[in-house]
Structures are given as structure tokens and as C-alpha cells.
Amino acid sequence: ASSQSASGQSQSGVSASSASSESSSLSASSGSSVSELSSGSSVSASSASSELSSASSLSSSSSRLLYCPISAAGTGTDAGGGESAWLNPGNVNAADNNPASSEHVSIPSFSNYLRVTGFDFSHIPPDAEISGITITLRRMSSVADAVQDQTIQLTKSGTRVGSNLATGETPWGTSYVNDSHGGSGNLWGTTWTVDEIKTGFGVDIQVMFIDHGTAYVDYVEATVCYLAVAESSSASRVSPASGSSVSAS
């Protein structure tokens, strides 16, 4: 965001310098005019200044950047819906090898839904356009080829919505990996407003046990990408998240 703002300032500086140079050729008398400027037309100094200001304002309002801030989960809860409960579901807010866990009760069987919420995206501007969401979970299994994704689906105020982006039929390994679903242009088969992201946004995670074993989810984070007007005030609102990225739109 800083590099983009710097570029914008440089462009504004060129326009201001040009206007100053042209204004210096005017006579001191009020209402004097300049003929044959770069456009070849005759305009007053005040008119030229007004047009430059208008063009600068239009350029600023039409330029947008893609911001992708990241937030760790606030907490996790066991939302039921399966056969195996999640122990310590609130432990998904830090990558500290102290995971939430669910153990098989039969083969095959399904875990309950691990509902992860409390992501902090309060800094997203109210007029932003949500463009994509990524969910990353740090997960593993106690036994190779015993656990696989069944459901990884976003929630709005506790209700699952849109597409289930579980990979399915890809068993979890016995070492922690960061497993990402979605992307900067993926809205998971639904639409999102800024208010929906700020209140009630979450993800439900369910696994299928295809052999005797325990599923571990140590950490969950969300990345929400959005488009917003590239202004310095906007940039300051969207940059506090560690690991956030910004690119030109």
C-alpha cells in the first residue's frame, strides 16, 4: 500500500509542478489569461487550476487496490452434527502444537463440525468490495491414511453457506501441514458484504475417519481479499494485519 501511495503522490507532484510553471507566465493583473497552452485553448489561471483539481480527484476515486489481510481465528466450538466430538476446540487460535482433536468412534464415521469464528476484519472499509476468501488450517492425523476432509465450508451467523471446498479422498499425513482452501478470487459459491465478514463470519470443519485414528487441528486462519479506493487514509486502515499483502487492481 505504501508503494502505491508513493506512486500516486509522485503523479500529483508532476501535475502541481506543471500548473505552477504555467501559472508563472501569467501577468500579475487579475483576470489575465494564457493563450495556446498545451491544449491550444485560451483559459484563465483559475480555470486551469480547477480543471487540474478535478482531474486529480477523478484519478484518485477511480484507482483501487486489492488488499488481502490475514486474521487468526478467535475461537472454536464443537457444533455437533457428527459422531465424534472435538476436544479443546478453542485451541485453534494459535500455532502452538496444542490442537483441537477428534477421535474415531467407528469405521467409517464422521467428526462433529469444528466451528471456527472470531476472525478480526474490523479494519475493512465499509465501501470495500469482497473479492475472495482463503481458509488455512494447520492439521495432521495420528495415523497415516486414517483421516480426510469431509466438509470445509464457510458460515454466516452459524449457518453453512455456499460451496464445500473440502479436498476429499486425500488422507491427512502424520506431520503438520498448512492446508489452504479458496483463494483471492474465490467467494465459495456465494456473495459477501463487508458487514457479513465483520459479524458472524466463520468456517465449519468436519473430517471423515476411514481408519482408526485421531484428527488434529492446531490453527486456523482466514485471508479476506477486497478492493478499495487507493487513498492514504484507506491504506492506513487496512495495513495492520501481519502478513497482509497489497497489489494493484
PDB file of C-alpha atoms in Angstrom:
ATOM      1  CA  ALA A   1       0.000   0.000   0.000  1.00  0.00           C
ATOM      2  CA  SER A   2       2.909   2.357   0.731  1.00  0.00           C
ATOM      3  CA  SER A   3       4.467   1.891  -2.688  1.00  0.00           C
ATOM      4  CA  GLN A   4       1.163   2.540  -4.406  1.00  0.00           C
ATOM      5  CA  SER A   5       0.549   5.729  -2.386  1.00  0.00           C
ATOM      6  CA  ALA A   6       4.058   6.955  -3.141  1.00  0.00           C
ATOM      7  CA  SER A   7       3.399   6.498  -6.823  1.00  0.00           C
ATOM      8  CA  GLY A   8       0.176   8.480  -6.557  1.00  0.00           C
ATOM      9  CA  GLN A   9       1.959  11.296  -4.785  1.00  0.00           C
ATOM     10  CA  SER A  10       4.623  11.412  -7.488  1.00  0.00           C
ATOM     11  CA  GLN A  11       1.999  11.786 -10.189  1.00  0.00           C
ATOM     12  CA  SER A  12       0.244  14.555  -8.258  1.00  0.00           C
ATOM     13  CA  GLY A  13       3.576  16.291  -7.847  1.00  0.00           C
ATOM     14  CA  VAL A  14       4.128  16.349 -11.603  1.00  0.00           C
ATOM     15  CA  SER A  15       0.734  17.938 -12.200  1.00  0.00           C
ATOM     16  CA  ALA A  16       1.246  20.548  -9.488  1.00  0.00           C
ATOM     17  CA  SER A  17       4.675  21.488 -10.887  1.00  0.00           C
ATOM     18  CA  SER A  18       3.299  21.810 -14.387  1.00  0.00           C
ATOM     19  CA  ALA A  19       0.450  24.015 -13.170  1.00  0.00           C
ATOM     20  CA  SER A  20       2.911  26.198 -11.239  1.00  0.00           C
ATOM     21  CA  SER A  21       5.161  26.621 -14.281  1.00  0.00           C
ATOM     22  CA  GLU A  22       2.285  27.619 -16.497  1.00  0.00           C
ATOM     23  CA  SER A  23       0.847  29.957 -13.875  1.00  0.00           C
ATOM     24  CA  SER A  24       4.200  31.781 -13.597  1.00  0.00           C
ATOM     25  CA  SER A  25       3.890  33.019 -17.182  1.00  0.00           C
ATOM     26  CA  LEU A  26       0.659  34.839 -16.360  1.00  0.00           C
ATOM     27  CA  SER A  27       0.654  38.603 -15.797  1.00  0.00           C
ATOM     28  CA  ALA A  28       0.037  39.849 -12.284  1.00  0.00           C
ATOM     29  CA  SER A  29      -3.192  41.573 -13.227  1.00  0.00           C
ATOM     30  CA  SER A  30      -6.455  39.911 -12.150  1.00  0.00           C
ATOM     31  CA  GLY A  31      -8.335  38.013 -14.837  1.00  0.00           C
ATOM     32  CA  SER A  32      -5.341  37.724 -17.172  1.00  0.00           C
ATOM     33  CA  SER A  33      -5.312  34.692 -19.426  1.00  0.00           C
ATOM     34  CA  VAL A  34      -2.865  32.434 -21.178  1.00  0.00           C
ATOM     35  CA  SER A  35      -3.285  31.600 -24.832  1.00  0.00           C
ATOM     36  CA  GLU A  36      -2.157  28.425 -26.535  1.00  0.00           C
ATOM     37  CA  LEU A  37      -1.382  26.211 -23.551  1.00  0.00           C
ATOM     38  CA  SER A  38      -0.634  22.571 -24.229  1.00  0.00           C
ATOM     39  CA  SER A  39      -4.265  22.097 -25.284  1.00  0.00           C
ATOM     40  CA  GLY A  40      -4.062  25.061 -27.653  1.00  0.00           C
ATOM     41  CA  SER A  41      -7.030  26.759 -25.959  1.00  0.00           C
ATOM     42  CA  SER A  42      -7.267  30.025 -24.064  1.00  0.00           C
ATOM     43  CA  VAL A  43      -8.169  29.548 -20.387  1.00  0.00           C
ATOM     44  CA  SER A  44      -7.893  31.656 -17.273  1.00  0.00           C
ATOM     45  CA  ALA A  45      -5.485  30.702 -14.493  1.00  0.00           C
ATOM     46  CA  SER A  46      -8.370  29.917 -12.120  1.00  0.00           C
ATOM     47  CA  SER A  47      -9.993  27.677 -14.750  1.00  0.00           C
ATOM     48  CA  ALA A  48      -6.758  25.755 -15.350  1.00  0.00           C
ATOM     49  CA  SER A  49      -6.361  25.215 -11.610  1.00  0.00           C
ATOM     50  CA  SER A  50      -9.941  23.998 -11.315  1.00  0.00           C
ATOM     51  CA  GLU A  51      -9.530  21.523 -14.163  1.00  0.00           C
ATOM     52  CA  LEU A  52      -6.305  20.144 -12.699  1.00  0.00           C
ATOM     53  CA  SER A  53      -8.016  19.678  -9.321  1.00  0.00           C
ATOM     54  CA  SER A  54     -10.975  17.926 -10.943  1.00  0.00           C
ATOM     55  CA  ALA A  55      -8.742  15.570 -12.938  1.00  0.00           C
ATOM     56  CA  SER A  56      -6.738  14.723  -9.817  1.00  0.00           C
ATOM     57  CA  SER A  57      -9.930  13.939  -7.887  1.00  0.00           C
ATOM     58  CA  LEU A  58     -11.260  11.708 -10.684  1.00  0.00           C
ATOM     59  CA  SER A  59      -7.990   9.789 -10.900  1.00  0.00           C
ATOM     60  CA  SER A  60      -7.977   9.211  -7.129  1.00  0.00           C
ATOM     61  CA  SER A  61     -11.574   7.971  -6.997  1.00  0.00           C
ATOM     62  CA  SER A  62     -11.178   5.534  -9.904  1.00  0.00           C
ATOM     63  CA  SER A  63      -7.969   3.868  -8.656  1.00  0.00           C
ATOM     64  CA  ARG A  64      -8.446   0.784  -6.481  1.00  0.00           C
ATOM     65  CA  LEU A  65      -6.089  -1.660  -4.824  1.00  0.00           C
ATOM     66  CA  LEU A  66      -6.501  -5.297  -3.840  1.00  0.00           C
ATOM     67  CA  TYR A  67      -5.864  -5.816  -0.110  1.00  0.00           C
ATOM     68  CA  CYS A  68      -5.534  -9.283   1.447  1.00  0.00           C
ATOM     69  CA  PRO A  69      -5.247  -9.031   5.254  1.00  0.00           C
ATOM     70  CA  ILE A  70      -4.924 -12.158   7.374  1.00  0.00           C
ATOM     71  CA  SER A  71      -6.567 -12.913  10.724  1.00  0.00           C
ATOM     72  CA  ALA A  72      -6.147 -15.779  13.141  1.00  0.00           C
ATOM     73  CA  ALA A  73      -9.294 -17.378  14.497  1.00  0.00           C
ATOM     74  CA  GLY A  74     -10.700 -16.021  17.717  1.00  0.00           C
ATOM     75  CA  THR A  75     -12.007 -19.356  18.957  1.00  0.00           C
ATOM     76  CA  GLY A  76     -13.509 -22.696  18.002  1.00  0.00           C
ATOM     77  CA  THR A  77     -16.514 -24.659  19.270  1.00  0.00           C
ATOM     78  CA  ASP A  78     -17.964 -28.125  18.781  1.00  0.00           C
ATOM     79  CA  ALA A  79     -21.110 -27.571  16.699  1.00  0.00           C
ATOM     80  CA  GLY A  80     -22.311 -31.189  16.677  1.00  0.00           C
ATOM     81  CA  GLY A  81     -23.604 -32.816  13.507  1.00  0.00           C
ATOM     82  CA  GLY A  82     -21.407 -35.915  13.547  1.00  0.00           C
ATOM     83  CA  GLU A  83     -20.391 -38.855  15.714  1.00  0.00           C
ATOM     84  CA  SER A  84     -17.069 -37.814  17.268  1.00  0.00           C
ATOM     85  CA  ALA A  85     -16.757 -34.747  19.482  1.00  0.00           C
ATOM     86  CA  TRP A  86     -13.927 -32.221  19.270  1.00  0.00           C
ATOM     87  CA  LEU A  87     -11.836 -31.889  22.414  1.00  0.00           C
ATOM     88  CA  ASN A  88     -10.339 -28.466  23.194  1.00  0.00           C
ATOM     89  CA  PRO A  89     -11.976 -26.810  20.153  1.00  0.00           C
ATOM     90  CA  GLY A  90     -10.901 -23.353  21.348  1.00  0.00           C
ATOM     91  CA  ASN A  91      -7.235 -24.231  20.792  1.00  0.00           C
ATOM     92  CA  VAL A  92      -7.326 -23.364  17.085  1.00  0.00           C
ATOM     93  CA  ASN A  93      -6.272 -19.722  17.603  1.00  0.00           C
ATOM     94  CA  ALA A  94      -2.502 -20.312  17.839  1.00  0.00           C
ATOM     95  CA  ALA A  95       0.037 -22.492  16.015  1.00  0.00           C
ATOM     96  CA  ASP A  96       1.477 -23.955  19.202  1.00  0.00           C
ATOM     97  CA  ASN A  97       1.125 -27.745  18.814  1.00  0.00           C
ATOM     98  CA  ASN A  98      -1.740 -27.665  21.308  1.00  0.00           C
ATOM     99  CA  PRO A  99      -4.561 -28.688  18.956  1.00  0.00           C
ATOM    100  CA  ALA A 100      -8.243 -29.400  18.923  1.00  0.00           C
ATOM    101  CA  SER A 101      -8.712 -33.137  18.394  1.00  0.00           C
ATOM    102  CA  SER A 102     -11.360 -35.661  17.406  1.00  0.00           C
ATOM    103  CA  GLU A 103     -11.031 -39.461  17.569  1.00  0.00           C
ATOM    104  CA  HIS A 104     -12.897 -42.077  15.560  1.00  0.00           C
ATOM    105  CA  VAL A 105     -15.766 -43.992  17.184  1.00  0.00           C
ATOM    106  CA  SER A 106     -16.237 -46.447  14.324  1.00  0.00           C
ATOM    107  CA  ILE A 107     -15.039 -47.011  10.751  1.00  0.00           C
ATOM    108  CA  PRO A 108     -16.146 -45.216   8.726  1.00  0.00           C
ATOM    109  CA  SER A 109     -17.501 -42.335  10.788  1.00  0.00           C
ATOM    110  CA  PHE A 110     -17.607 -38.545  10.873  1.00  0.00           C
ATOM    111  CA  SER A 111     -16.472 -35.975  13.386  1.00  0.00           C
ATOM    112  CA  ASN A 112     -18.746 -33.231  14.623  1.00  0.00           C
ATOM    113  CA  TYR A 113     -18.353 -29.844  12.955  1.00  0.00           C
ATOM    114  CA  LEU A 114     -15.485 -27.805  14.354  1.00  0.00           C
ATOM    115  CA  ARG A 115     -16.917 -24.277  14.071  1.00  0.00           C
ATOM    116  CA  VAL A 116     -14.194 -21.632  13.891  1.00  0.00           C
ATOM    117  CA  THR A 117     -15.162 -17.970  14.386  1.00  0.00           C
ATOM    118  CA  GLY A 118     -13.913 -14.705  15.862  1.00  0.00           C
ATOM    119  CA  PHE A 119     -11.745 -13.561  12.948  1.00  0.00           C
ATOM    120  CA  ASP A 120     -10.924  -9.859  13.180  1.00  0.00           C
ATOM    121  CA  PHE A 121     -11.541  -7.913   9.971  1.00  0.00           C
ATOM    122  CA  SER A 122     -12.883  -4.780  11.655  1.00  0.00           C
ATOM    123  CA  HIS A 123     -10.473  -2.573   9.663  1.00  0.00           C
ATOM    124  CA  ILE A 124     -12.040  -3.331   6.251  1.00  0.00           C
ATOM    125  CA  PRO A 125     -13.595  -0.107   4.867  1.00  0.00           C
ATOM    126  CA  PRO A 126     -17.416  -0.208   4.688  1.00  0.00           C
ATOM    127  CA  ASP A 127     -17.438   0.553   0.946  1.00  0.00           C
ATOM    128  CA  ALA A 128     -14.939  -2.201   0.042  1.00  0.00           C
ATOM    129  CA  GLU A 129     -15.804  -4.993  -2.402  1.00  0.00           C
ATOM    130  CA  ILE A 130     -15.061  -8.514  -1.109  1.00  0.00           C
ATOM    131  CA  SER A 131     -13.294 -10.468  -3.867  1.00  0.00           C
ATOM    132  CA  GLY A 132     -12.080 -13.712  -2.314  1.00  0.00           C
ATOM    133  CA  ILE A 133     -11.533 -15.734   0.864  1.00  0.00           C
ATOM    134  CA  THR A 134      -8.874 -18.279   1.820  1.00  0.00           C
ATOM    135  CA  ILE A 135      -9.058 -20.585   4.830  1.00  0.00           C
ATOM    136  CA  THR A 136      -5.838 -22.224   6.005  1.00  0.00           C
ATOM    137  CA  LEU A 137      -5.732 -24.919   8.649  1.00  0.00           C
ATOM    138  CA  ARG A 138      -2.674 -26.485  10.252  1.00  0.00           C
ATOM    139  CA  ARG A 139      -3.661 -30.102  10.619  1.00  0.00           C
ATOM    140  CA  MET A 140      -2.455 -33.715  10.886  1.00  0.00           C
ATOM    141  CA  SER A 141      -3.573 -37.236  11.782  1.00  0.00           C
ATOM    142  CA  SER A 142      -2.247 -39.650  14.402  1.00  0.00           C
ATOM    143  CA  VAL A 143      -2.195 -42.427  11.789  1.00  0.00           C
ATOM    144  CA  ALA A 144      -1.384 -42.150   8.094  1.00  0.00           C
ATOM    145  CA  ASP A 145      -4.369 -42.513   5.738  1.00  0.00           C
ATOM    146  CA  ALA A 146      -6.893 -42.582   8.594  1.00  0.00           C
ATOM    147  CA  VAL A 147      -8.478 -39.103   8.248  1.00  0.00           C
ATOM    148  CA  GLN A 148      -9.660 -36.987   5.316  1.00  0.00           C
ATOM    149  CA  ASP A 149     -11.622 -33.769   4.755  1.00  0.00           C
ATOM    150  CA  GLN A 150     -15.373 -34.184   4.678  1.00  0.00           C
ATOM    151  CA  THR A 151     -16.538 -30.564   4.959  1.00  0.00           C
ATOM    152  CA  ILE A 152     -14.740 -27.221   4.849  1.00  0.00           C
ATOM    153  CA  GLN A 153     -17.483 -24.663   4.386  1.00  0.00           C
ATOM    154  CA  LEU A 154     -17.925 -21.013   5.335  1.00  0.00           C
ATOM    155  CA  THR A 155     -20.647 -19.860   7.700  1.00  0.00           C
ATOM    156  CA  LYS A 156     -22.758 -16.724   8.034  1.00  0.00           C
ATOM    157  CA  SER A 157     -24.003 -16.280  11.599  1.00  0.00           C
ATOM    158  CA  GLY A 158     -23.695 -20.008  12.271  1.00  0.00           C
ATOM    159  CA  THR A 159     -25.294 -21.227   9.027  1.00  0.00           C
ATOM    160  CA  ARG A 160     -23.214 -23.020   6.398  1.00  0.00           C
ATOM    161  CA  VAL A 161     -23.430 -21.270   3.028  1.00  0.00           C
ATOM    162  CA  GLY A 162     -22.038 -21.651  -0.472  1.00  0.00           C
ATOM    163  CA  SER A 163     -19.656 -24.379  -1.605  1.00  0.00           C
ATOM    164  CA  ASN A 164     -17.968 -27.130   0.378  1.00  0.00           C
ATOM    165  CA  LEU A 165     -14.271 -26.845  -0.542  1.00  0.00           C
ATOM    166  CA  ALA A 166     -13.055 -29.979   1.222  1.00  0.00           C
ATOM    167  CA  THR A 167     -10.454 -31.755  -0.901  1.00  0.00           C
ATOM    168  CA  GLY A 168     -11.971 -35.180  -0.090  1.00  0.00           C
ATOM    169  CA  GLU A 169     -10.288 -38.519  -0.605  1.00  0.00           C
ATOM    170  CA  THR A 170      -6.890 -37.024   0.226  1.00  0.00           C
ATOM    171  CA  PRO A 171      -5.864 -38.564   3.568  1.00  0.00           C
ATOM    172  CA  TRP A 172      -4.080 -36.429   6.140  1.00  0.00           C
ATOM    173  CA  GLY A 173      -0.441 -37.200   6.942  1.00  0.00           C
ATOM    174  CA  THR A 174       1.188 -37.635  10.323  1.00  0.00           C
ATOM    175  CA  SER A 175       3.041 -34.311  10.274  1.00  0.00           C
ATOM    176  CA  TYR A 176       1.504 -30.848  10.469  1.00  0.00           C
ATOM    177  CA  VAL A 177       0.904 -29.108   7.137  1.00  0.00           C
ATOM    178  CA  ASN A 178      -0.758 -25.817   6.259  1.00  0.00           C
ATOM    179  CA  ASP A 179      -3.740 -26.779   4.115  1.00  0.00           C
ATOM    180  CA  SER A 180      -5.359 -23.868   2.211  1.00  0.00           C
ATOM    181  CA  HIS A 181      -8.796 -23.712   0.588  1.00  0.00           C
ATOM    182  CA  GLY A 182     -10.275 -20.927  -1.547  1.00  0.00           C
ATOM    183  CA  GLY A 183      -8.290 -18.013  -2.966  1.00  0.00           C
ATOM    184  CA  SER A 184      -8.098 -14.268  -3.642  1.00  0.00           C
ATOM    185  CA  GLY A 185     -10.827 -14.528  -6.297  1.00  0.00           C
ATOM    186  CA  ASN A 186     -12.880 -17.335  -4.750  1.00  0.00           C
ATOM    187  CA  LEU A 187     -16.101 -16.391  -2.897  1.00  0.00           C
ATOM    188  CA  TRP A 188     -17.014 -20.023  -2.144  1.00  0.00           C
ATOM    189  CA  GLY A 189     -20.126 -20.052  -4.297  1.00  0.00           C
ATOM    190  CA  THR A 190     -21.886 -17.162  -2.580  1.00  0.00           C
ATOM    191  CA  THR A 191     -21.643 -13.391  -2.076  1.00  0.00           C
ATOM    192  CA  TRP A 192     -20.235 -11.430   0.846  1.00  0.00           C
ATOM    193  CA  THR A 193     -20.793  -7.938   2.185  1.00  0.00           C
ATOM    194  CA  VAL A 194     -18.343  -6.185   4.491  1.00  0.00           C
ATOM    195  CA  ASP A 195     -20.860  -6.431   7.351  1.00  0.00           C
ATOM    196  CA  GLU A 196     -21.145 -10.207   6.876  1.00  0.00           C
ATOM    197  CA  ILE A 197     -17.368 -10.547   7.072  1.00  0.00           C
ATOM    198  CA  LYS A 198     -17.176  -8.415  10.201  1.00  0.00           C
ATOM    199  CA  THR A 199     -20.039 -10.133  12.054  1.00  0.00           C
ATOM    200  CA  GLY A 200     -20.856 -13.828  12.021  1.00  0.00           C
ATOM    201  CA  PHE A 201     -18.182 -14.960   9.538  1.00  0.00           C
ATOM    202  CA  GLY A 202     -16.637 -18.360  10.204  1.00  0.00           C
ATOM    203  CA  VAL A 203     -15.837 -21.812   8.838  1.00  0.00           C
ATOM    204  CA  ASP A 204     -17.080 -25.306   9.687  1.00  0.00           C
ATOM    205  CA  ILE A 205     -14.597 -28.195   9.502  1.00  0.00           C
ATOM    206  CA  GLN A 206     -15.623 -31.845   9.545  1.00  0.00           C
ATOM    207  CA  VAL A 207     -13.491 -34.915   8.907  1.00  0.00           C
ATOM    208  CA  MET A 208     -14.221 -38.487   7.883  1.00  0.00           C
ATOM    209  CA  PHE A 209     -12.458 -41.353   9.652  1.00  0.00           C
ATOM    210  CA  ILE A 210     -11.541 -44.044   7.132  1.00  0.00           C
ATOM    211  CA  ASP A 211      -9.335 -45.906   9.614  1.00  0.00           C
ATOM    212  CA  HIS A 212      -8.616 -45.890  13.332  1.00  0.00           C
ATOM    213  CA  GLY A 213      -7.037 -42.563  14.252  1.00  0.00           C
ATOM    214  CA  THR A 214      -7.316 -39.054  15.662  1.00  0.00           C
ATOM    215  CA  ALA A 215      -7.611 -35.790  13.726  1.00  0.00           C
ATOM    216  CA  TYR A 216      -5.705 -32.765  14.994  1.00  0.00           C
ATOM    217  CA  VAL A 217      -6.360 -29.133  14.006  1.00  0.00           C
ATOM    218  CA  ASP A 218      -3.796 -26.859  15.617  1.00  0.00           C
ATOM    219  CA  TYR A 219      -4.511 -23.496  14.000  1.00  0.00           C
ATOM    220  CA  VAL A 220      -6.957 -21.852  11.599  1.00  0.00           C
ATOM    221  CA  GLU A 221      -6.574 -18.502   9.832  1.00  0.00           C
ATOM    222  CA  ALA A 222      -8.596 -16.611   7.241  1.00  0.00           C
ATOM    223  CA  THR A 223      -7.442 -14.275   4.481  1.00  0.00           C
ATOM    224  CA  VAL A 224     -10.100 -11.923   3.105  1.00  0.00           C
ATOM    225  CA  CYS A 225      -9.220 -10.083  -0.119  1.00  0.00           C
ATOM    226  CA  TYR A 226     -11.088  -6.928  -1.083  1.00  0.00           C
ATOM    227  CA  LEU A 227     -10.906  -3.972  -3.445  1.00  0.00           C
ATOM    228  CA  ALA A 228     -10.831  -0.455  -2.016  1.00  0.00           C
ATOM    229  CA  VAL A 229     -10.047   3.048  -3.262  1.00  0.00           C
ATOM    230  CA  ALA A 230      -6.308   3.694  -3.152  1.00  0.00           C
ATOM    231  CA  GLU A 231      -6.136   6.613  -0.755  1.00  0.00           C
ATOM    232  CA  SER A 232      -3.692   7.198   2.066  1.00  0.00           C
ATOM    233  CA  SER A 233      -6.472   7.194   4.676  1.00  0.00           C
ATOM    234  CA  SER A 234      -7.770   3.887   3.293  1.00  0.00           C
ATOM    235  CA  ALA A 235      -4.284   2.380   3.222  1.00  0.00           C
ATOM    236  CA  SER A 236      -3.749   3.160   6.896  1.00  0.00           C
ATOM    237  CA  ARG A 237      -6.934   1.281   7.790  1.00  0.00           C
ATOM    238  CA  VAL A 238      -6.018  -1.937   6.027  1.00  0.00           C
ATOM    239  CA  SER A 239      -2.367  -2.465   6.819  1.00  0.00           C
ATOM    240  CA  PRO A 240      -2.173  -3.585  10.481  1.00  0.00           C
ATOM    241  CA  ALA A 241      -2.611  -7.326   9.882  1.00  0.00           C
ATOM    242  CA  SER A 242       0.669  -9.237   9.928  1.00  0.00           C
ATOM    243  CA  GLY A 243       1.344 -10.929   6.632  1.00  0.00           C
ATOM    244  CA  SER A 244      -1.191  -8.862   4.706  1.00  0.00           C
ATOM    245  CA  SER A 245      -0.494  -8.145   1.074  1.00  0.00           C
ATOM    246  CA  VAL A 246      -1.430  -5.393  -1.348  1.00  0.00           C
ATOM    247  CA  SER A 247      -1.413  -5.379  -5.135  1.00  0.00           C
ATOM    248  CA  ALA A 248      -2.660  -3.117  -7.887  1.00  0.00           C
ATOM    249  CA  SER A 249      -6.172  -3.619  -9.234  1.00  0.00           C
TER     250      SER A 249
END
